[in-house]
mmCIF file of C-alpha atoms in Angstrom:
data_model
loop_
_atom_site.group_PDB
_atom_site.id
_atom_site.type_symbol
_atom_site.label_atom_id
_atom_site.label_comp_id
_atom_site.label_asym_id
_atom_site.label_seq_id
_atom_site.Cartn_x
_atom_site.Cartn_y
_atom_site.Cartn_z
ATOM 1 C CA MET U 1 108.362 33.021 -63.600
ATOM 2 C CA ALA U 2 107.911 29.463 -65.493
ATOM 3 C CA GLY U 3 105.131 29.873 -67.971
ATOM 4 C CA GLU U 4 105.967 33.482 -68.989
ATOM 5 C CA VAL U 5 107.218 34.417 -72.501
ATOM 6 C CA ILE U 6 110.726 34.290 -72.747
ATOM 7 C CA LEU U 7 111.230 34.544 -76.475
ATOM 8 C CA SER U 8 108.440 35.790 -78.972
ATOM 9 C CA ALA U 9 108.544 37.150 -82.592
ATOM 10 C CA ALA U 10 106.023 39.190 -84.104
ATOM 11 C CA GLY U 11 105.181 39.123 -88.082
ATOM 12 C CA LEU U 12 108.717 37.520 -88.750
ATOM 13 C CA THR U 13 109.416 37.894 -92.272
ATOM 14 C CA LYS U 14 112.442 36.896 -94.613
ATOM 15 C CA GLU U 15 112.482 37.831 -98.294
ATOM 16 C CA PHE U 16 114.946 36.420 -100.854
ATOM 17 C CA LYS U 17 114.652 38.305 -104.287
ATOM 18 C CA GLY U 18 111.022 38.233 -103.754
ATOM 19 C CA PHE U 19 110.832 34.833 -102.469
ATOM 20 C CA LEU U 20 109.173 34.452 -98.931
ATOM 21 C CA ALA U 21 110.986 32.233 -96.971
ATOM 22 C CA VAL U 22 109.374 33.325 -93.663
ATOM 23 C CA ASN U 23 106.202 35.062 -93.887
ATOM 24 C CA GLY U 24 104.529 36.741 -91.007
ATOM 25 C CA VAL U 25 105.362 34.364 -88.222
ATOM 26 C CA ASP U 26 104.485 34.932 -85.040
ATOM 27 C CA LEU U 27 105.623 32.696 -82.022
ATOM 28 C CA GLU U 28 105.868 32.757 -78.327
ATOM 29 C CA VAL U 29 108.027 30.563 -76.558
ATOM 30 C CA ALA U 30 107.275 29.692 -72.718
ATOM 31 C CA ARG U 31 110.029 29.976 -70.269
ATOM 32 C CA GLY U 32 110.920 26.814 -68.763
ATOM 33 C CA THR U 33 109.639 24.715 -71.855
ATOM 34 C CA ILE U 34 110.786 22.463 -74.470
ATOM 35 C CA HIS U 35 109.552 24.172 -77.909
ATOM 36 C CA ALA U 36 109.861 22.398 -80.938
ATOM 37 C CA LEU U 37 109.537 24.272 -84.548
ATOM 38 C CA ILE U 38 108.896 21.242 -87.061
ATOM 39 C CA GLY U 39 107.289 20.896 -90.451
ATOM 40 C CA PRO U 40 108.273 19.466 -93.804
ATOM 41 C CA ASN U 41 110.890 20.118 -96.039
ATOM 42 C CA GLY U 42 110.628 23.510 -97.325
ATOM 43 C CA ALA U 43 108.869 25.089 -94.862
ATOM 44 C CA GLY U 44 110.990 27.662 -93.612
ATOM 45 C CA LYS U 45 112.205 26.287 -90.233
ATOM 46 C CA THR U 46 115.767 26.596 -90.769
ATOM 47 C CA THR U 47 115.424 30.384 -91.925
ATOM 48 C CA CYS U 48 113.140 31.010 -88.994
ATOM 49 C CA PHE U 49 115.670 29.795 -86.415
ATOM 50 C CA ASN U 50 118.687 31.544 -88.237
ATOM 51 C CA LEU U 51 116.097 34.682 -87.838
ATOM 52 C CA LEU U 52 115.428 33.926 -84.395
ATOM 53 C CA THR U 53 119.010 33.202 -83.660
ATOM 54 C CA LYS U 54 120.046 36.235 -85.468
ATOM 55 C CA PHE U 55 122.456 34.908 -88.300
ATOM 56 C CA LEU U 56 119.930 36.310 -90.670
ATOM 57 C CA GLN U 57 118.022 39.744 -90.592
ATOM 58 C CA PRO U 58 114.907 39.689 -91.021
ATOM 59 C CA THR U 59 112.855 41.698 -94.006
ATOM 60 C CA ARG U 60 110.143 42.547 -91.352
ATOM 61 C CA GLY U 61 109.057 41.426 -88.194
ATOM 62 C CA LYS U 62 109.872 42.045 -84.255
ATOM 63 C CA ILE U 63 112.054 39.639 -81.915
ATOM 64 C CA VAL U 64 111.929 40.487 -78.378
ATOM 65 C CA TYR U 65 114.048 38.149 -75.686
ATOM 66 C CA ASN U 66 113.536 38.590 -71.830
ATOM 67 C CA GLY U 67 111.237 41.896 -72.591
ATOM 68 C CA ARG U 68 114.301 43.389 -74.706
ATOM 69 C CA ASP U 69 114.014 44.145 -78.387
ATOM 70 C CA ILE U 70 116.853 41.951 -80.053
ATOM 71 C CA THR U 71 115.527 42.054 -83.605
ATOM 72 C CA ARG U 72 118.651 43.893 -85.127
ATOM 73 C CA MET U 73 121.099 42.560 -82.313
ATOM 74 C CA ALA U 74 124.360 40.774 -83.765
ATOM 75 C CA PRO U 75 124.668 37.008 -82.364
ATOM 76 C CA ALA U 76 127.301 37.555 -80.273
ATOM 77 C CA ASP U 77 125.444 40.003 -78.275
ATOM 78 C CA ILE U 78 122.509 38.312 -77.818
ATOM 79 C CA ALA U 79 124.787 35.066 -76.986
ATOM 80 C CA ARG U 80 125.936 37.424 -73.770
ATOM 81 C CA LEU U 81 122.247 37.919 -73.044
ATOM 82 C CA GLY U 82 121.937 34.544 -72.528
ATOM 83 C CA LEU U 83 120.488 33.172 -75.661
ATOM 84 C CA VAL U 84 122.920 30.473 -77.078
ATOM 85 C CA ARG U 85 122.610 28.182 -80.107
ATOM 86 C CA SER U 86 123.781 25.202 -81.239
ATOM 87 C CA PHE U 87 124.382 24.508 -85.416
ATOM 88 C CA GLN U 88 122.983 21.216 -87.094
ATOM 89 C CA ILE U 89 126.643 20.235 -87.980
ATOM 90 C CA SER U 90 128.869 19.824 -84.937
ATOM 91 C CA ALA U 91 130.967 23.010 -84.026
ATOM 92 C CA VAL U 92 134.051 21.591 -82.198
ATOM 93 C CA PHE U 93 137.186 21.890 -82.531
ATOM 94 C CA PRO U 94 138.491 18.370 -83.851
ATOM 95 C CA HIS U 95 142.224 18.253 -83.017
ATOM 96 C CA MET U 96 141.583 19.233 -79.291
ATOM 97 C CA THR U 97 140.242 17.074 -76.739
ATOM 98 C CA ALA U 98 136.939 17.106 -75.347
ATOM 99 C CA LEU U 99 138.277 18.654 -72.117
ATOM 100 C CA GLU U 100 140.125 21.382 -74.215
ATOM 101 C CA ASN U 101 136.840 22.486 -76.395
ATOM 102 C CA VAL U 102 134.901 23.144 -73.206
ATOM 103 C CA ARG U 103 137.787 25.172 -71.750
ATOM 104 C CA ILE U 104 137.784 27.587 -74.943
ATOM 105 C CA ALA U 105 134.076 27.876 -74.361
ATOM 106 C CA LEU U 106 134.748 28.797 -70.965
ATOM 107 C CA GLN U 107 137.234 31.566 -71.752
ATOM 108 C CA ARG U 108 134.872 32.852 -74.100
ATOM 109 C CA ARG U 109 132.207 33.212 -71.633
ATOM 110 C CA ARG U 110 134.558 34.835 -69.499
ATOM 111 C CA GLY U 111 135.010 37.585 -72.021
ATOM 112 C CA GLY U 112 138.526 38.054 -71.985
ATOM 113 C CA SER U 113 141.213 36.704 -74.651
ATOM 114 C CA PHE U 114 140.951 32.964 -75.221
ATOM 115 C CA ASP U 115 144.553 32.736 -74.130
ATOM 116 C CA PHE U 116 145.809 30.331 -76.707
ATOM 117 C CA TRP U 117 149.474 31.346 -75.574
ATOM 118 C CA ARG U 118 148.868 30.914 -71.684
ATOM 119 C CA SER U 119 150.329 27.549 -70.338
ATOM 120 C CA GLU U 120 148.429 24.609 -69.232
ATOM 121 C CA ARG U 121 149.155 25.596 -65.672
ATOM 122 C CA VAL U 122 147.363 28.845 -65.981
ATOM 123 C CA LEU U 123 144.317 27.480 -67.751
ATOM 124 C CA SER U 124 144.453 24.322 -65.716
ATOM 125 C CA HIS U 125 141.843 26.589 -62.738
ATOM 126 C CA LEU U 126 138.982 26.022 -65.735
ATOM 127 C CA ASN U 127 139.379 22.187 -65.533
ATOM 128 C CA GLY U 128 137.502 21.535 -62.744
ATOM 129 C CA GLU U 129 134.250 23.278 -64.495
ATOM 130 C CA ALA U 130 135.178 22.011 -67.936
ATOM 131 C CA GLY U 131 135.200 18.427 -66.042
ATOM 132 C CA THR U 132 131.766 19.144 -64.332
ATOM 133 C CA LEU U 133 130.084 20.187 -67.966
ATOM 134 C CA LEU U 134 131.627 16.878 -69.031
ATOM 135 C CA GLU U 135 130.100 14.564 -66.904
ATOM 136 C CA GLU U 136 127.050 16.637 -66.864
ATOM 137 C CA VAL U 137 126.407 15.414 -71.016
ATOM 138 C CA GLY U 138 128.117 12.014 -69.988
ATOM 139 C CA LEU U 139 131.554 12.292 -71.322
ATOM 140 C CA SER U 140 133.752 12.477 -68.190
ATOM 141 C CA ASN U 141 135.149 9.219 -69.783
ATOM 142 C CA PHE U 142 136.269 11.171 -72.763
ATOM 143 C CA ALA U 143 137.835 14.084 -71.525
ATOM 144 C CA ASP U 144 141.125 13.381 -73.247
ATOM 145 C CA THR U 145 139.478 12.201 -76.227
ATOM 146 C CA LEU U 146 140.350 14.223 -79.506
ATOM 147 C CA ALA U 147 136.819 15.337 -80.871
ATOM 148 C CA THR U 148 137.743 14.128 -84.282
ATOM 149 C CA GLU U 149 137.972 10.718 -82.507
ATOM 150 C CA LEU U 150 134.471 10.736 -80.774
ATOM 151 C CA PRO U 151 131.666 8.560 -81.983
ATOM 152 C CA TYR U 152 129.027 10.870 -83.579
ATOM 153 C CA GLY U 153 126.294 10.998 -80.778
ATOM 154 C CA ARG U 154 129.168 12.095 -78.517
ATOM 155 C CA LYS U 155 130.418 14.882 -80.481
ATOM 156 C CA ARG U 156 127.049 16.188 -80.472
ATOM 157 C CA ALA U 157 127.054 15.865 -76.856
ATOM 158 C CA LEU U 158 130.222 17.603 -76.730
ATOM 159 C CA GLU U 159 128.953 20.489 -78.700
ATOM 160 C CA ILE U 160 125.952 20.613 -76.110
ATOM 161 C CA ALA U 161 128.527 20.801 -73.213
ATOM 162 C CA THR U 162 130.433 23.736 -75.059
ATOM 163 C CA THR U 163 126.899 25.575 -75.476
ATOM 164 C CA LEU U 164 126.052 24.860 -71.853
ATOM 165 C CA ALA U 165 129.562 26.429 -70.851
ATOM 166 C CA LEU U 166 128.303 29.940 -71.761
ATOM 167 C CA ASP U 167 125.723 29.667 -69.352
ATOM 168 C CA PRO U 168 122.719 30.142 -71.452
ATOM 169 C CA GLU U 169 119.434 30.898 -69.828
ATOM 170 C CA MET U 170 117.567 29.573 -73.270
ATOM 171 C CA LEU U 171 119.168 27.050 -75.541
ATOM 172 C CA LEU U 172 118.490 27.015 -79.262
ATOM 173 C CA LEU U 173 118.899 23.597 -80.640
ATOM 174 C CA ASP U 174 119.386 22.704 -84.641
ATOM 175 C CA GLU U 175 118.610 19.453 -85.701
ATOM 176 C CA PRO U 176 119.942 18.035 -82.575
ATOM 177 C CA THR U 177 119.555 14.256 -83.302
ATOM 178 C CA ALA U 178 120.413 14.395 -87.233
ATOM 179 C CA GLY U 179 121.928 11.350 -88.545
ATOM 180 C CA MET U 180 122.211 9.621 -85.351
ATOM 181 C CA ALA U 181 121.474 5.980 -84.626
ATOM 182 C CA GLN U 182 118.807 5.074 -82.374
ATOM 183 C CA GLU U 183 120.888 4.464 -79.200
ATOM 184 C CA ASP U 184 122.730 8.090 -79.619
ATOM 185 C CA ILE U 185 119.015 9.463 -80.244
ATOM 186 C CA GLU U 186 117.926 8.119 -76.838
ATOM 187 C CA ARG U 187 121.161 9.354 -75.146
ATOM 188 C CA ILE U 188 120.856 12.981 -76.489
ATOM 189 C CA SER U 189 116.727 12.972 -75.851
ATOM 190 C CA THR U 190 117.784 12.032 -72.542
ATOM 191 C CA LEU U 191 120.506 14.852 -71.990
ATOM 192 C CA ILE U 192 117.829 17.383 -73.579
ATOM 193 C CA LYS U 193 115.475 16.235 -71.098
ATOM 194 C CA ARG U 194 118.059 16.553 -68.091
ATOM 195 C CA ILE U 195 119.646 20.069 -69.315
ATOM 196 C CA SER U 196 116.184 21.425 -69.577
ATOM 197 C CA ALA U 197 115.257 21.317 -65.865
ATOM 198 C CA ASP U 198 116.734 25.085 -65.123
ATOM 199 C CA ARG U 199 116.353 26.228 -68.828
ATOM 200 C CA THR U 200 114.376 27.145 -71.962
ATOM 201 C CA ILE U 201 114.684 25.156 -75.010
ATOM 202 C CA LEU U 202 113.597 25.943 -78.784
ATOM 203 C CA MET U 203 114.560 23.197 -81.201
ATOM 204 C CA VAL U 204 114.056 22.117 -84.999
ATOM 205 C CA GLU U 205 114.093 18.404 -85.228
ATOM 206 C CA HIS U 206 112.642 16.155 -87.867
ATOM 207 C CA ASN U 207 112.498 13.095 -85.720
ATOM 208 C CA LEU U 208 108.853 12.909 -84.631
ATOM 209 C CA SER U 209 109.364 10.213 -81.672
ATOM 210 C CA VAL U 210 111.952 12.830 -80.596
ATOM 211 C CA VAL U 211 109.202 15.854 -80.532
ATOM 212 C CA ALA U 212 106.533 13.595 -79.210
ATOM 213 C CA SER U 213 108.905 12.844 -75.739
ATOM 214 C CA LEU U 214 110.320 15.808 -75.287
ATOM 215 C CA SER U 215 108.219 18.705 -76.282
ATOM 216 C CA ASP U 216 105.838 20.887 -74.153
ATOM 217 C CA ARG U 217 104.527 23.006 -77.351
ATOM 218 C CA ILE U 218 104.938 22.614 -80.779
ATOM 219 C CA THR U 219 105.048 25.405 -83.891
ATOM 220 C CA VAL U 220 104.162 23.877 -87.496
ATOM 221 C CA LEU U 221 105.546 25.746 -89.906
ATOM 222 C CA SER U 222 104.299 25.148 -93.780
ATOM 223 C CA ARG U 223 105.428 27.604 -96.710
ATOM 224 C CA GLY U 224 106.753 29.717 -94.443
ATOM 225 C CA ARG U 225 103.720 30.369 -92.099
ATOM 226 C CA VAL U 226 102.620 29.060 -88.687
ATOM 227 C CA LEU U 227 100.229 26.092 -89.882
ATOM 228 C CA ALA U 228 99.322 25.108 -86.428
ATOM 229 C CA GLU U 229 100.435 24.914 -82.645
ATOM 230 C CA GLY U 230 99.673 23.103 -79.442
ATOM 231 C CA ASP U 231 100.601 20.022 -78.006
ATOM 232 C CA TYR U 232 102.174 17.067 -79.642
ATOM 233 C CA ALA U 233 98.359 15.159 -79.606
ATOM 234 C CA ALA U 234 96.636 18.444 -80.928
ATOM 235 C CA VAL U 235 98.979 19.040 -83.646
ATOM 236 C CA SER U 236 99.537 15.500 -84.460
ATOM 237 C CA SER U 237 95.907 15.056 -85.259
ATOM 238 C CA ASN U 238 95.264 18.409 -87.195
ATOM 239 C CA PRO U 239 94.089 17.545 -90.281
ATOM 240 C CA GLN U 240 96.119 20.538 -91.934
ATOM 241 C CA VAL U 241 99.194 19.233 -90.632
ATOM 242 C CA ILE U 242 98.561 15.632 -91.658
ATOM 243 C CA GLU U 243 98.250 16.824 -95.154
ATOM 244 C CA ALA U 244 101.092 19.139 -95.605
ATOM 245 C CA TYR U 245 103.634 16.305 -94.282
ATOM 246 C CA ILE U 246 101.827 13.848 -96.818
ATOM 247 C CA GLY U 247 101.609 15.999 -99.332
ATOM 248 C CA ALA U 248 105.431 16.967 -99.039
ATOM 249 C CA GLU U 249 106.468 13.225 -98.955
ATOM 250 C CA HIS U 250 104.753 12.717 -102.603
ATOM 251 C CA ALA U 251 105.887 16.055 -104.181
#
């Protein structure tokens, strides 16, 4: 049901040699929403994101996805449960075409081998689904283009397509508009809104205009703790949030 909690964290803590990068974070992401995780530099956003996606193990705390405790599970295992992440740095095969990149992701979802040695004829049965995914992210005209030759914004769209190929129920996006020109930001923002129609999205994002336009709910971190939570109007007018951002700018 829309609105029920799909991903939650309780007392999430990560300590690095005495330094608390994430300190007792409680988080609830409602199904069918776009939830943003924001905060000034050094707030603990990336560490928290890596904990939720299991690329780091928490020192303390609990993570539950779809009613299942995933605190000690590996990233590949939670991906198979439908919780899939993208990365801040584009993670596609640069010397394969856009279509081939998506096809590789589709092979991964199938659960068998990647079949690199199979003939093009044998693998061609995946082309239809791969083409549909490229169309969904606006890359139909780039199917035969090598990933390394794609403009930066298009390359990020390709990464989202490969993530969608895993058929996620929940998508975690790490800085989806980082380093983009305004035209690409608008294109990717529109794409995120469109693919959220039947998925839940949690994203770490620095661009506050993107956060304002896309997010249903926002969690603000500062110094590893939750500083505020609510919609954009609430958190943007919160005196503690304003102070945290201004303080970070003048640190």
